[in-house]
CSV table of C-alpha atoms in Angstrom, one decimal:
chain,number,residue,atom,x,y,z
A,1,MET,CA,26.3,-0.5,-7.3
A,2,THR,CA,24.2,-2.7,-5.1
A,3,ARG,CA,20.4,-3.2,-5.9
A,4,ALA,CA,18.3,-2.8,-2.8
A,5,GLU,CA,16.0,-5.6,-2.0
A,6,GLY,CA,12.3,-4.8,-1.6
A,7,ALA,CA,9.0,-5.8,-2.9
A,8,PRO,CA,8.9,-8.3,-5.9
A,9,PRO,CA,8.6,-6.8,-9.3
A,10,GLY,CA,5.3,-6.1,-10.3
A,11,SER,CA,3.7,-6.0,-6.8
A,12,ARG,CA,1.6,-3.2,-5.7
A,13,TYR,CA,1.8,-1.2,-2.4
A,14,ALA,CA,-1.7,-2.3,-1.5
A,15,ASP,CA,-0.3,-5.9,-1.4
A,16,GLN,CA,2.6,-5.1,0.7
A,17,ARG,CA,0.8,-2.8,3.4
A,18,HIS,CA,0.8,-4.2,6.9
A,19,TYR,CA,-2.5,-3.9,8.9
A,20,VAL,CA,-2.8,-4.6,12.6
A,21,ILE,CA,-5.6,-7.1,13.6
A,22,PRO,CA,-6.5,-7.9,17.2
A,23,ALA,CA,-6.4,-11.7,18.4
A,24,ARG,CA,-10.2,-11.1,19.5
A,25,LEU,CA,-13.0,-8.7,19.0
A,26,ALA,CA,-13.7,-8.6,22.5
A,27,ASP,CA,-10.3,-6.7,23.1
A,28,LEU,CA,-11.8,-3.8,21.6
A,29,ARG,CA,-13.2,-1.7,24.2
A,30,GLY,CA,-12.8,1.8,23.0
A,31,PRO,CA,-15.3,5.0,23.5
A,32,VAL,CA,-18.8,4.6,22.1
A,33,THR,CA,-20.1,8.1,22.6
A,34,GLY,CA,-19.1,11.7,22.8
A,35,VAL,CA,-16.1,13.7,21.3
A,36,VAL,CA,-12.6,12.0,20.8
A,37,THR,CA,-9.4,13.4,19.5
A,38,LEU,CA,-7.4,10.9,17.8
A,39,ASP,CA,-3.7,10.6,18.4
A,40,ARG,CA,-1.6,12.5,15.7
A,41,TRP,CA,0.0,9.2,14.4
A,42,LEU,CA,-3.4,8.1,13.5
A,43,ASP,CA,-4.9,11.1,12.1
A,44,TRP,CA,-2.7,14.0,11.0
A,45,SER,CA,-5.2,15.9,8.9
A,46,GLY,CA,-5.6,18.9,11.2
A,47,ASP,CA,-8.9,18.0,12.3
A,48,SER,CA,-8.8,14.7,14.5
A,49,ASP,CA,-11.8,15.4,16.5
A,50,TYR,CA,-14.8,13.0,15.9
A,51,ASP,CA,-18.1,13.2,17.5
A,52,LEU,CA,-19.1,9.5,18.0
A,53,ASP,CA,-22.8,10.3,18.2
A,54,ASP,CA,-22.7,11.5,14.7
A,55,ALA,CA,-23.0,8.5,12.3
A,56,GLY,CA,-20.8,10.1,9.6
A,57,ASP,CA,-18.0,11.1,12.2
A,58,LEU,CA,-18.2,7.6,13.8
A,59,GLN,CA,-17.7,5.8,10.3
A,60,LEU,CA,-14.9,8.1,9.1
A,61,MET,CA,-13.1,7.5,12.8
A,62,TYR,CA,-13.4,3.8,12.6
A,63,GLN,CA,-12.0,4.0,8.8
A,64,THR,CA,-9.0,6.0,9.9
A,65,VAL,CA,-8.3,4.0,12.8
A,66,LEU,CA,-8.4,0.5,10.9
A,67,ASN,CA,-6.2,1.8,8.1
A,68,GLN,CA,-3.6,3.6,10.3
A,69,ALA,CA,-3.3,1.7,13.5
A,70,ALA,CA,0.3,0.7,14.3
A,71,SER,CA,-0.6,-1.7,17.1
A,72,VAL,CA,-3.3,-3.5,18.7
A,73,ALA,CA,-3.2,-1.1,21.5
A,74,ASP,CA,-4.3,1.6,18.9
A,75,LEU,CA,-7.1,-0.7,18.1
A,76,SER,CA,-8.0,-1.5,21.5
A,77,ARG,CA,-8.1,2.2,22.6
A,78,TRP,CA,-10.2,3.6,20.0
A,79,LEU,CA,-12.7,0.9,18.5
A,80,ASP,CA,-15.6,-0.8,20.4
A,81,ALA,CA,-16.3,-4.4,19.2
A,82,ASP,CA,-20.0,-3.9,19.2
A,83,THR,CA,-19.9,-0.7,17.4
A,84,LEU,CA,-17.6,-2.4,14.9
A,85,ARG,CA,-19.8,-5.1,14.1
A,86,GLN,CA,-22.8,-2.4,13.5
A,87,VAL,CA,-20.7,-0.2,11.2
A,88,TRP,CA,-18.5,-2.7,9.2
A,89,PRO,CA,-20.8,-3.2,6.3
A,90,ARG,CA,-20.7,0.6,5.8
A,91,LEU,CA,-17.1,1.2,6.1
A,92,TRP,CA,-15.0,2.2,3.0
A,93,LEU,CA,-11.9,0.0,3.5
A,94,PRO,CA,-8.9,-1.2,1.3
A,95,ALA,CA,-10.1,-4.7,0.0
A,96,ARG,CA,-7.1,-6.4,1.5
A,97,LEU,CA,-7.6,-4.8,5.0
A,98,ARG,CA,-11.4,-6.0,4.9
A,99,ALA,CA,-10.5,-9.3,3.6
A,100,LEU,CA,-7.7,-9.8,6.4
A,101,TRP,CA,-10.2,-8.9,9.0
A,102,GLN,CA,-13.0,-11.1,7.7
A,103,ALA,CA,-10.7,-14.0,7.6
A,104,ARG,CA,-10.0,-13.6,11.3
A,105,PHE,CA,-13.5,-12.7,12.3
A,106,PRO,CA,-16.1,-14.3,9.7
A,107,GLU,CA,-18.8,-12.9,11.6
A,108,LEU,CA,-18.1,-9.5,10.2
A,109,ALA,CA,-18.6,-11.1,6.7
A,110,ALA,CA,-21.8,-12.2,7.4
A,111,PRO,CA,-25.1,-10.0,6.3
A,112,PRO,CA,-26.7,-8.0,9.0
A,113,ARG,CA,-29.5,-9.9,10.6
A,114,THR,CA,-33.1,-8.5,10.1
A,115,LEU,CA,-35.9,-8.7,12.5
A,116,ALA,CA,-38.9,-10.7,11.4
A,117,GLY,CA,-42.0,-8.4,11.2
């Protein structure tokens, strides 16, 4: 019997998971308002409609796309760079996904700027 090659012993799925990251945030030009319906390969929950004017729906949609995108085209179609910058601190994401994105785009890791009052 032949042993199949795979992940190193002791490694976790989270360490092996592939995440898609665009070359530039400017490439993200998705919708910013209205109701959208994600493609089935991104959201197979049965309720893939998201109202982008609702903060909770927007956050959930961004989390879903970031976690499930199979291509940069998926990211570009559904995410918007300015919106991503705004919601990034509030997104619930796997630590590795967050680290990979912040390594490519250090501005995402920066604390939000506050206005002097």
